[in-house]
Coordinates of C-alpha atoms and ligand atoms in Angstrom, one line a residue:
X225 CA 129.3 97.2 -15.6
X226 CA 127.8 100.5 -14.5
X227 CA 125.8 100.9 -11.3
X228 CA 122.7 101.3 -13.4
X229 CA 123.3 97.9 -15.0
X230 CA 124.3 96.2 -11.7
X231 CA 121.1 97.4 -9.9
X232 CA 118.8 96.1 -12.7
X233 CA 120.8 92.8 -12.8
X234 CA 120.3 92.5 -9.0
X235 CA 116.5 93.2 -9.3
X236 CA 116.3 90.5 -12.0
X237 CA 117.8 88.1 -9.5
X238 CA 114.9 89.2 -7.1
X239 CA 112.6 88.1 -9.9
X240 CA 111.6 91.5 -11.1
X241 CA 110.3 91.0 -14.7
X242 CA 108.6 94.3 -15.4
X243 CA 109.1 98.0 -14.5
X244 CA 106.8 100.9 -15.1
X245 CA 108.5 104.1 -15.9
X246 CA 109.4 107.2 -17.8
X247 CA 113.1 107.8 -18.8
X248 CA 115.1 111.1 -18.5
X249 CA 118.6 112.2 -19.0
X250 CA 119.1 111.6 -15.2
X251 CA 118.3 107.9 -15.4
X252 CA 119.9 106.9 -18.7
X253 CA 122.2 104.4 -17.0
X254 CA 119.2 102.7 -15.3
X255 CA 117.8 102.2 -18.8
X256 CA 121.2 100.7 -19.9
X257 CA 120.5 98.2 -17.1
X258 CA 116.9 97.5 -18.3
X259 CA 118.3 96.8 -21.8
X260 CA 121.0 94.5 -20.4
X261 CA 118.6 92.4 -18.3
X262 CA 115.7 92.3 -20.8
X263 CA 113.3 93.4 -18.1
X264 CA 110.0 94.6 -19.6
X265 CA 109.6 98.3 -19.5
X266 CA 106.1 99.7 -19.6
X267 CA 106.1 103.3 -20.6
X268 CA 103.6 105.4 -18.8
X269 CA 102.4 108.9 -19.8
X270 CA 102.9 110.4 -16.4
X271 CA 104.8 109.2 -13.4
X272 CA 101.6 109.1 -11.4
X273 CA 100.6 106.4 -13.9
X274 CA 103.8 104.6 -13.3
X275 CA 103.4 104.4 -9.5
X276 CA 99.8 103.4 -9.8
X277 CA 100.5 100.7 -12.4
X278 CA 103.3 99.4 -10.2
X279 CA 100.7 99.3 -7.4
X280 CA 98.2 97.4 -9.6
X281 CA 100.9 95.0 -10.6
X282 CA 101.6 94.3 -6.9
X283 CA 98.0 93.7 -6.1
X284 CA 97.6 91.2 -9.0
X285 CA 100.8 89.3 -8.5
X286 CA 101.7 89.7 -4.8
X287 CA 105.2 90.8 -6.0
X288 CA 106.5 94.3 -5.5
X289 CA 105.7 96.7 -8.3
X290 CA 108.8 98.6 -9.6
X291 CA 108.9 102.0 -11.1
X292 CA 111.8 103.8 -12.8
X293 CA 111.4 107.5 -12.9
X294 CA 113.4 110.7 -12.9
X295 CA 114.0 112.7 -9.7
X296 CA 112.3 116.0 -8.9
X297 CA 109.1 116.2 -11.0
X298 CA 109.2 112.4 -11.6
X299 CA 109.1 111.9 -7.8
X300 CA 106.4 114.5 -7.1
X301 CA 104.2 113.2 -9.9
X302 CA 104.6 109.6 -8.6
X303 CA 103.8 110.7 -5.0
X304 CA 100.1 109.9 -5.2
X305 CA 100.6 106.3 -6.3
X306 CA 103.3 105.8 -3.7
X307 CA 101.2 107.2 -0.9
X308 CA 98.2 105.1 -1.9
X309 CA 100.4 101.9 -1.8
X310 CA 101.6 103.0 1.6
X311 CA 98.0 103.4 2.9
X312 CA 97.0 100.0 1.4
X313 CA 100.2 98.1 2.5
X314 CA 101.3 97.2 -1.0
X315 CA 104.9 96.4 -1.8
X316 CA 106.5 98.9 -4.3
X317 CA 110.1 99.8 -5.2
X318 CA 110.6 103.2 -6.6
X319 CA 113.9 103.8 -8.3
X320 CA 114.3 107.4 -9.1
X321 CA 117.1 109.6 -10.4
X322 CA 118.4 112.5 -8.3
X323 CA 120.5 115.6 -8.9
X324 CA 124.3 115.2 -8.9
X325 CA 125.5 114.5 -5.3
X326 CA 127.6 117.7 -5.1
X327 CA 124.7 119.9 -6.1
X328 CA 122.2 118.5 -3.6
X329 CA 120.9 121.0 -1.0
X330 CA 122.9 123.9 -2.5
X331 CA 120.1 125.6 -4.5
X332 CA 122.3 126.0 -7.6
X333 CA 119.4 125.3 -9.9
X334 CA 120.5 121.8 -10.9
X335 CA 118.0 120.4 -13.4
X336 CA 115.0 118.6 -11.6
X337 CA 116.4 120.0 -8.3
X338 CA 114.2 119.0 -5.4
X339 CA 115.4 119.9 -1.9
X340 CA 116.0 116.9 0.3
X341 CA 114.3 114.5 -2.2
X342 CA 114.5 111.5 0.2
X343 CA 112.6 113.4 2.8
X344 CA 109.8 114.2 0.3
X345 CA 108.7 110.5 0.2
X346 CA 109.9 109.6 3.8
X347 CA 106.4 110.1 5.2
X348 CA 104.8 107.6 2.8
X349 CA 107.4 104.9 2.4
X350 CA 108.8 102.3 4.7
X351 CA 112.1 104.0 4.1
X352 CA 113.5 106.5 1.6
X353 CA 117.3 106.6 1.0
X354 CA 119.6 108.8 -1.1
X355 CA 122.3 106.6 -2.4
X356 CA 125.8 107.9 -2.2
X357 CA 127.9 104.9 -3.3
X358 CA 126.9 102.0 -5.6
X359 CA 128.2 99.6 -2.9
X360 CA 125.3 100.6 -0.7
X361 CA 122.7 99.1 -3.0
X362 CA 122.8 95.4 -2.3
X363 CA 122.0 96.1 1.4
X364 CA 119.4 98.7 0.6
X365 CA 117.6 96.4 -1.8
X366 CA 117.8 93.5 0.6
X367 CA 116.3 95.8 3.2
X368 CA 113.5 96.7 0.8
X369 CA 112.7 93.0 0.2
X370 CA 112.8 92.4 4.0
X371 CA 109.9 95.0 4.1
X372 CA 108.0 93.4 1.3
X373 CA 108.4 89.8 2.4
X374 CA 109.1 89.9 6.1
X375 CA 106.9 92.6 7.5
X376 CA 103.9 94.8 6.7
X377 CA 104.5 95.5 3.0
X378 CA 105.0 99.2 2.1
X379 CA 106.7 101.2 -0.6
X380 CA 110.5 101.9 -0.6
X381 CA 112.1 104.7 -2.5
X382 CA 115.8 104.7 -3.5
X383 CA 117.1 107.9 -5.1
X384 CA 120.1 107.3 -7.4
X385 CA 122.0 110.5 -8.3
X386 CA 122.9 111.0 -11.9
X387 CA 126.6 110.9 -11.1
X388 CA 126.3 107.6 -9.1
X389 CA 124.4 105.7 -11.8
X390 CA 127.2 105.6 -14.4
X391 CA 129.9 104.6 -11.8
X392 CA 131.7 101.3 -12.5
X393 CA 130.8 98.3 -10.3
X394 CA 133.4 95.5 -10.0
X395 CA 131.8 92.9 -7.6
X396 CA 128.9 90.6 -8.4
X397 CA 125.9 91.7 -6.4
X398 CA 123.9 88.9 -4.7
X399 CA 120.4 88.7 -3.3
X400 CA 119.9 88.2 0.5
X401 CA 117.2 86.2 2.1
X402 CA 114.3 88.0 3.7
X403 CA 113.7 87.4 7.5
X404 CA 111.0 85.0 8.6
X405 CA 107.6 86.3 9.6
X406 CA 106.8 86.9 13.3
X407 CA 105.0 83.9 14.8
X408 CA 102.2 84.2 17.4
X409 CA 102.8 83.9 21.1
X410 CA 101.1 80.5 22.1
X411 CA 99.9 82.0 25.4
X412 CA 98.1 84.8 23.6
X413 CA 96.5 82.3 21.2
X414 CA 95.2 80.3 24.2
X415 CA 93.7 83.4 25.8
X416 CA 92.1 84.4 22.5
X417 CA 90.6 80.9 22.1
X418 CA 89.2 81.0 25.6
X419 CA 87.6 84.4 25.1
X420 CA 86.2 83.4 21.7
X421 CA 84.8 80.1 23.0
X422 CA 83.0 82.0 25.8
X423 CA 81.6 84.7 23.6
X424 CA 77.8 84.8 23.2
X425 CA 77.8 87.2 20.2
X426 CA 81.2 87.2 18.5
X427 CA 82.1 88.9 15.2
X428 CA 85.1 88.8 13.0
X429 CA 86.4 91.8 11.1
X430 CA 89.0 91.2 8.3
X431 CA 91.3 93.5 6.5
X432 CA 93.9 93.1 3.7
X433 CA 96.4 91.6 6.2
X434 CA 94.1 88.6 6.5
X435 CA 94.5 87.6 2.8
X436 CA 95.5 84.0 2.7
X437 CA 93.6 82.9 5.8
X438 CA 90.5 81.5 4.2
X439 CA 90.9 78.0 5.5
X440 CA 91.5 78.7 9.3
X441 CA 89.0 81.6 9.1
X442 CA 86.3 79.4 7.7
X443 CA 87.0 76.8 10.4
X444 CA 86.9 79.4 13.2
X445 CA 83.8 81.2 11.8
X446 CA 81.8 78.0 11.3
X447 CA 82.8 76.5 14.7
X448 CA 81.7 79.6 16.6
X449 CA 78.9 80.7 14.3
X450 CA 80.6 84.1 13.8
X451 CA 79.4 86.6 11.3
X452 CA 82.4 87.8 9.2
X453 CA 82.6 91.4 8.1
X454 CA 85.4 92.9 6.0
X455 CA 87.0 96.1 4.8
X456 CA 87.5 96.7 1.1
X457 CA 90.9 95.1 1.2
X458 CA 89.5 92.0 3.0
X459 CA 86.6 91.5 0.6
X460 CA 86.3 88.0 -0.7
X461 CA 88.6 86.3 1.9
X462 CA 85.3 84.6 2.9
X463 CA 83.1 84.3 -0.2
X464 CA 80.2 86.7 -0.3
X465 CA 77.9 83.6 -0.7
X466 CA 79.0 82.0 2.6
X467 CA 76.0 82.0 5.0
X468 CA 78.2 83.7 7.7
X469 CA 79.5 86.5 5.3
X470 CA 78.4 90.1 5.8
X471 CA 80.7 91.0 3.0
X472 CA 82.2 94.5 3.0
X473 CA 79.0 96.1 4.3
X474 CA 80.7 98.2 6.9
X475 CA 79.3 101.4 5.2
X476 CA 75.8 100.1 6.2
X477 CA 74.1 100.8 9.4
X478 CA 73.0 97.3 10.4
X479 CA 76.5 96.0 10.0
X480 CA 77.9 98.9 12.0
X481 CA 75.3 98.1 14.7
X482 CA 76.3 94.4 14.6
X483 CA 79.9 95.4 15.3
X484 CA 78.8 97.6 18.2
X485 CA 76.7 94.8 19.6
X486 CA 79.3 92.1 19.5
X487 CA 80.7 91.0 22.9
X488 CA 84.0 89.8 21.3
X489 CA 85.5 91.0 18.1
X490 CA 88.3 89.2 16.3
X491 CA 90.0 91.9 14.3
X492 CA 92.5 90.6 11.8
X493 CA 95.0 92.5 9.6
X494 CA 93.1 95.8 9.5
X495 CA 93.4 99.3 10.8
X496 CA 89.7 99.8 10.3
X497 CA 90.3 102.7 8.1
X498 CA 87.7 105.5 8.2
X499 CA 87.6 105.5 4.4
X500 CA 85.9 102.1 4.5
X501 CA 83.0 103.2 6.8
X502 CA 83.0 107.1 6.6
X503 CA 82.8 107.5 10.4
X504 CA 85.4 109.1 12.6
X505 CA 85.4 105.9 14.7
X506 CA 83.3 102.8 14.6
X507 CA 81.7 101.8 17.8
X508 CA 83.1 98.6 19.3
X509 CA 82.1 97.9 22.8
X510 CA 83.1 94.3 23.1
X511 CA 86.7 93.1 23.8
X512 CA 88.9 93.1 20.8
X513 CA 91.3 90.3 19.9
X514 CA 93.7 91.8 17.4
X515 CA 96.0 90.0 15.1
X516 CA 98.4 92.3 13.2
X517 CA 101.9 92.1 11.9
X518 CA 102.3 95.8 12.6
X519 CA 102.8 96.4 16.4
X520 CA 101.6 100.0 16.0
X521 CA 98.1 98.9 15.0
X522 CA 97.8 96.9 18.2
X523 CA 97.7 100.0 20.3
X524 CA 95.6 102.2 18.0
X525 CA 92.2 103.6 19.0
X526 CA 90.8 100.1 18.5
X527 CA 93.0 98.9 21.3
X528 CA 93.2 95.2 21.9
X529 CA 92.3 93.3 25.0
X530 CA 94.4 90.5 23.4
X531 CA 97.1 92.0 21.1
X532 CA 98.7 89.4 18.9
X533 CA 101.7 90.6 16.8
X534 CA 102.1 87.9 14.2
X535 CA 101.7 86.9 10.6
X536 CA 97.9 86.5 10.2
X537 CA 98.1 83.2 8.5
X538 CA 100.2 81.6 11.2
X539 CA 98.0 83.2 13.9
X540 CA 94.7 82.1 12.4
X541 CA 95.9 78.5 11.9
X542 CA 97.1 78.5 15.6
X543 CA 93.8 79.9 16.7
X544 CA 91.7 77.4 14.7
X545 CA 93.7 74.5 16.3
X546 CA 93.3 76.0 19.8
X547 CA 89.5 76.1 19.3
X548 CA 89.2 72.4 18.4
X549 CA 89.4 71.3 22.1
X550 CA 87.0 74.1 23.3
X551 CA 83.2 74.0 23.4
X552 CA 81.8 77.2 21.9
X553 CA 79.0 79.1 23.5
X554 CA 77.8 80.6 20.3
X555 CA 76.1 78.4 17.7
X556 CA 76.5 78.3 13.9
X557 CA 72.7 78.4 13.2
X558 CA 72.3 81.5 15.5
X559 CA 75.2 83.2 13.6
X560 CA 73.7 82.5 10.2
X561 CA 70.3 83.8 11.4
X562 CA 72.0 87.0 12.7
X563 CA 73.7 87.4 9.3
X564 CA 70.5 87.1 7.2
X565 CA 68.8 89.5 9.5
X566 CA 71.6 92.1 9.2
X567 CA 71.8 91.8 5.4
X568 CA 68.0 92.1 5.1
X569 CA 68.1 95.3 7.3
X570 CA 70.9 96.7 5.2
X571 CA 69.0 95.9 1.9
X572 CA 65.8 97.6 3.3
X573 CA 67.8 100.8 3.9
X574 CA 69.3 101.2 0.5
X575 CA 68.6 104.5 -1.2
X576 CA 67.2 104.7 -4.8
X577 CA 70.6 105.8 -6.1
X578 CA 72.3 102.8 -4.4
X579 CA 69.7 100.5 -6.0
X580 CA 70.5 102.0 -9.4
X581 CA 74.2 101.4 -8.7
X582 CA 73.4 97.8 -7.6
X583 CA 71.7 97.1 -10.9
X584 CA 74.9 98.0 -12.7
X585 CA 77.0 95.8 -10.4
X586 CA 74.6 92.9 -11.0
X587 CA 75.1 93.2 -14.8
X588 CA 78.9 93.5 -14.3
X589 CA 79.0 90.5 -12.0
X590 CA 77.1 88.4 -14.6
X591 CA 79.6 89.4 -17.3
X592 CA 82.8 88.9 -15.3
X593 CA 84.4 85.6 -14.4
X594 CA 84.6 84.8 -10.6
X595 CA 88.3 85.6 -10.5
X596 CA 88.0 88.9 -12.3
X597 CA 89.9 91.8 -10.6
X598 CA 87.9 95.0 -10.2
X599 CA 89.8 98.3 -9.8
X600 CA 87.5 101.0 -8.4
X601 CA 88.0 104.7 -8.4
X602 CA 86.5 107.2 -5.8
X603 CA 83.1 107.4 -7.4
X604 CA 79.6 106.9 -5.9
X605 CA 79.0 103.7 -7.8
X606 CA 82.2 102.2 -6.3
X607 CA 81.1 103.2 -2.8
X608 CA 77.9 101.2 -3.3
X609 CA 79.9 98.4 -4.9
X610 CA 81.8 97.9 -1.7
X611 CA 78.7 96.1 -0.4
X612 CA 76.6 95.5 -3.5
X613 CA 79.2 93.7 -5.7
X614 CA 79.5 90.1 -4.5
X615 CA 83.0 88.7 -4.6
X616 CA 83.9 85.0 -4.1
X617 CA 87.6 85.3 -4.0
X618 CA 90.2 87.4 -2.2
X619 CA 92.4 90.0 -4.0
X620 CA 89.6 90.6 -6.6
X621 CA 88.2 93.9 -5.4
X622 CA 90.3 97.0 -4.9
X623 CA 89.1 100.4 -3.8
X624 CA 91.4 102.5 -1.7
X625 CA 88.8 104.2 0.5
X626 CA 91.7 105.1 2.8
X627 CA 93.7 107.3 0.4
X628 CA 90.7 107.9 -1.7
X629 CA 92.4 109.6 -4.6
X630 CA 90.7 110.3 -7.8
X631 CA 92.2 108.6 -10.9
X632 CA 93.8 105.4 -9.7
X633 CA 91.4 102.8 -11.2
X634 CA 92.6 102.9 -14.8
X635 CA 96.4 102.7 -14.1
X636 CA 95.8 100.1 -11.4
X637 CA 94.0 98.0 -13.9
X638 CA 96.7 98.5 -16.5
X639 CA 99.4 97.3 -14.0
X640 CA 97.2 94.3 -12.9
X641 CA 96.5 93.2 -16.4
X642 CA 100.2 93.4 -17.3
X643 CA 101.1 91.4 -14.1
X644 CA 98.3 88.8 -14.6
X645 CA 97.6 88.7 -18.3
X646 CA 95.3 85.7 -18.1
X647 CA 93.0 87.2 -15.5
X648 CA 90.1 89.4 -16.4
X649 CA 90.6 92.9 -15.1
X650 CA 88.2 95.8 -15.2
X651 CA 88.5 99.5 -14.2
X652 CA 85.5 101.5 -12.9
X653 CA 85.8 105.3 -12.6
X654 CA 83.6 108.3 -12.6
X655 CA 83.5 111.0 -15.2
X656 CA 85.6 113.2 -12.8
X657 CA 88.1 110.5 -11.7
X658 CA 88.9 109.2 -15.2
X659 CA 90.1 112.6 -16.3
X660 CA 93.0 112.5 -13.8
X661 CA 94.8 109.6 -15.5
X662 CA 93.0 109.2 -18.9
X663 CA 96.3 109.6 -20.7
X664 CA 97.2 106.1 -19.6
X665 CA 94.5 104.8 -22.0
X666 CA 97.3 105.4 -24.6
X667 CA 99.6 103.1 -22.5
X668 CA 96.9 100.4 -22.3
X669 CA 96.3 100.7 -26.1
X670 CA 100.0 100.5 -26.8
X671 CA 100.3 97.3 -24.6
X672 CA 97.2 95.9 -26.4
X673 CA 95.4 95.1 -23.2
X674 CA 92.0 93.5 -23.3
X675 CA 90.7 95.9 -20.6
X676 CA 87.2 97.2 -20.1
X677 CA 87.2 100.7 -18.6
X678 CA 83.8 101.6 -17.3
X679 CA 83.1 105.3 -17.0
X680 CA 80.2 106.0 -14.7
X681 CA 79.0 109.3 -16.1
X682 CA 76.7 111.6 -14.0
X683 CA 78.0 114.9 -15.5
X684 CA 79.3 115.9 -12.1
X685 CA 81.7 115.4 -9.2
X686 CA 78.5 114.1 -7.7
X687 CA 79.7 113.0 -4.3
X688 CA 80.8 116.5 -3.6
X689 CA 77.8 118.2 -5.4
X690 CA 75.5 116.1 -3.2
X691 CA 77.4 117.3 -0.2
X692 CA 76.9 120.9 -1.3
X693 CA 73.2 120.4 -1.9
X694 CA 72.7 118.8 1.5
X695 CA 74.4 121.7 3.2
X696 CA 72.7 124.4 1.1
X697 CA 76.0 125.5 -0.4
X698 CA 75.7 126.6 -4.0
X699 CA 77.3 124.1 -6.5
X700 CA 80.7 125.6 -7.1
X701 CA 83.3 123.7 -9.2
X702 CA 81.5 120.4 -9.2
X703 CA 80.0 120.3 -12.7
X704 CA 83.1 120.2 -15.0
X705 CA 82.4 119.8 -18.7
X706 CA 83.5 116.3 -19.8
X707 CA 84.9 115.5 -23.2
X708 CA 83.2 113.1 -25.6
X709 CA 84.6 110.1 -23.8
X710 CA 84.1 107.8 -26.8
X711 CA 86.0 110.0 -29.2
X712 CA 88.7 110.6 -26.6
X713 CA 89.2 106.9 -26.1
X714 CA 89.2 106.2 -29.8
X715 CA 91.8 108.8 -30.5
X716 CA 94.0 107.2 -27.8
X717 CA 93.8 103.9 -29.6
X718 CA 90.9 102.2 -27.8
X719 CA 87.6 100.8 -28.7
X720 CA 84.6 102.7 -27.2
X721 CA 80.9 102.3 -26.7
X722 CA 78.0 103.7 -24.6
X723 CA 75.9 101.1 -22.8
X724 CA 72.4 101.2 -24.5
X725 CA 70.8 98.5 -22.4
X726 CA 71.5 96.0 -19.7
X727 CA 72.2 93.3 -22.3
X728 CA 74.4 95.6 -24.3
X729 CA 76.5 96.5 -21.2
X730 CA 77.0 92.9 -20.4
X731 CA 77.9 92.0 -24.0
X732 CA 80.2 95.0 -24.3
X733 CA 82.1 93.9 -21.2
X734 CA 82.4 90.3 -22.4
X735 CA 83.7 91.5 -25.8
X736 CA 86.1 93.9 -24.1
X737 CA 87.6 91.1 -22.1
X738 CA 88.9 89.4 -25.2
X739 CA 89.4 92.4 -27.5
X740 CA 92.8 93.3 -29.0
X741 CA 92.8 96.6 -27.2
X742 CA 91.2 98.4 -24.3
X743 CA 87.5 99.4 -24.5
X744 CA 86.0 102.4 -22.8
X745 CA 82.4 101.7 -21.9
X746 CA 80.4 104.8 -20.9
X747 CA 77.5 104.1 -18.6
X748 CA 75.3 107.1 -18.1
X749 CA 73.5 107.5 -14.7
X750 CA 70.5 109.0 -16.5
X751 CA 70.2 106.0 -18.9
X752 CA 66.5 105.3 -19.3
X753 CA 67.1 101.5 -19.2
X754 CA 68.6 101.8 -15.7
X755 CA 65.4 103.3 -14.2
X756 CA 62.9 100.8 -12.9
Ligands
LIG1226 C1 92.8 113.8 -5.9 C2 91.4 114.1 -5.4 N1 90.9 115.3 -5.5 C3 89.7 115.6 -5.0 C4 89.0 114.6 -4.3 C5 87.6 114.9 -3.7 N2 86.6 114.1 -4.3 C6 86.1 113.0 -3.8 S1 84.9 112.3 -4.7 C7 84.9 113.5 -5.8 C8 84.0 113.5 -7.0 C9 84.4 112.5 -8.0 O1 83.6 112.7 -9.2 P1 83.4 111.5 -10.2 O2 84.7 110.8 -10.4 O3 82.7 112.0 -11.3 O4 82.5 110.5 -9.3 P2 81.0 110.7 -8.7 O5 81.1 111.2 -7.3 O6 80.4 111.7 -9.7 O7 80.4 109.4 -8.8 C10 85.9 114.5 -5.5 C11 86.2 115.7 -6.2 C12 89.6 113.3 -4.2 N3 89.0 112.3 -3.7 N4 90.8 113.1 -4.8
LIG1227 MG1 80.7 112.0 -11.7

């Protein structure tokens, strides 16, 4: 067996069933391994598509997404998807080729040469290693799974030189168990419970690290009458319809004010990324009780009066139990009253454009099942969707405000649909964003994915054009000419339509969810039926 075969066999033992990739002469023996194990290979059109699909697969399944790419340009192309997964704490294993060991660092012009390739991804991976001997791999892959399952999940990059991949491997490689998750310190939980019980005006803020805490979260929020606000990654952990839910309204002023006014803030599994609220720093004047698996977060600018380093699920269960014996100062009815006042103030401040966006979200919500996964790009309609699209379940709404790249929505949706074929998945991108990764429509068509791809077309890079208008800067480079999206999609093997009315949009989405291929649905911002 070659190293390429042994590594894929080991990954199959870690339950890898799919990889997203693009082959090259460098990685041929990795593909010998893919053939041997029968692991599904999804062929992307660009390695950026592969890393973003792997990210989407991870978000839909909770398992690491895996990509198999060449070194050099494969790695630099994939960088955006890897960096986004890093920002959003998603597990991803990147297996890339690399130049022959002897040539590395010499500048001899080896094909796909990239100086110090492992260092290129070091800044946006948990670790990046250049493999020298096949025998290093069982430990490196075990370490990767320890990152995915036993700590804050983040991407890992292993570079496999083209002279190492074909080497013979004698021993049988075995999986190793991931370490257990860190448990909360009982004394810190008691202190947190005391402070929360004494709070007059508490507030909970949730991020993606709080996924899986709905039960203890609901108990805590209801017992203390605490409004619950979330980041994009935390959206849906508490259903939007819960009377204590402020949803992901952190972009809106009244919610920001509520955070500033709270006397105790329970901040769970979030770095409070600026991409979610567009401010340099949110104001929080009350004491912060922070629960985070990553110790670095606990000393960030949102520094904690009570820092609890632990798995959020364990910590929230412990906190809920500790509150049972304490009499809360705040009352549920007061909390619910606060929430409705804040939501009403937010609604009153919505701009006309946000109201237009909200109408589209209302139509999409009506056409999508409750567990549909929405992958959003960096477009104005998605910024509005953060607060205007109600979500009842966690892990259903994804918008990476933090990395905020253009182009991820489509490949994220492709990866999610492949990982969770029975779930409804939809991509929402702007006319600018879709062009970054539009070639992956061909991948989606080849995989026959029932995928609605909504293109919000305002004939501009509008977020930036608006910024120029506001600052009296002439519009430069923000009104690119778009192709005919319908013909483009059709030529890539997709169905395509332009929404002609609210009913037509809803019907098109419903049909796209059960079609035999993807459907591009163009929604024009200047549609007469969208105006009131
Ligand atoms: C890779 C990348 N390049 C540039 C930007 C800067 N940027 C942010 S939003 C935006 C406009 C996007 O246009 P479009 O997708 O049409 O969405 P709209 O703002 O028009 O709704 C740009 C250029 C970015 N976020 N990512
Ligand atoms: Mg646009």
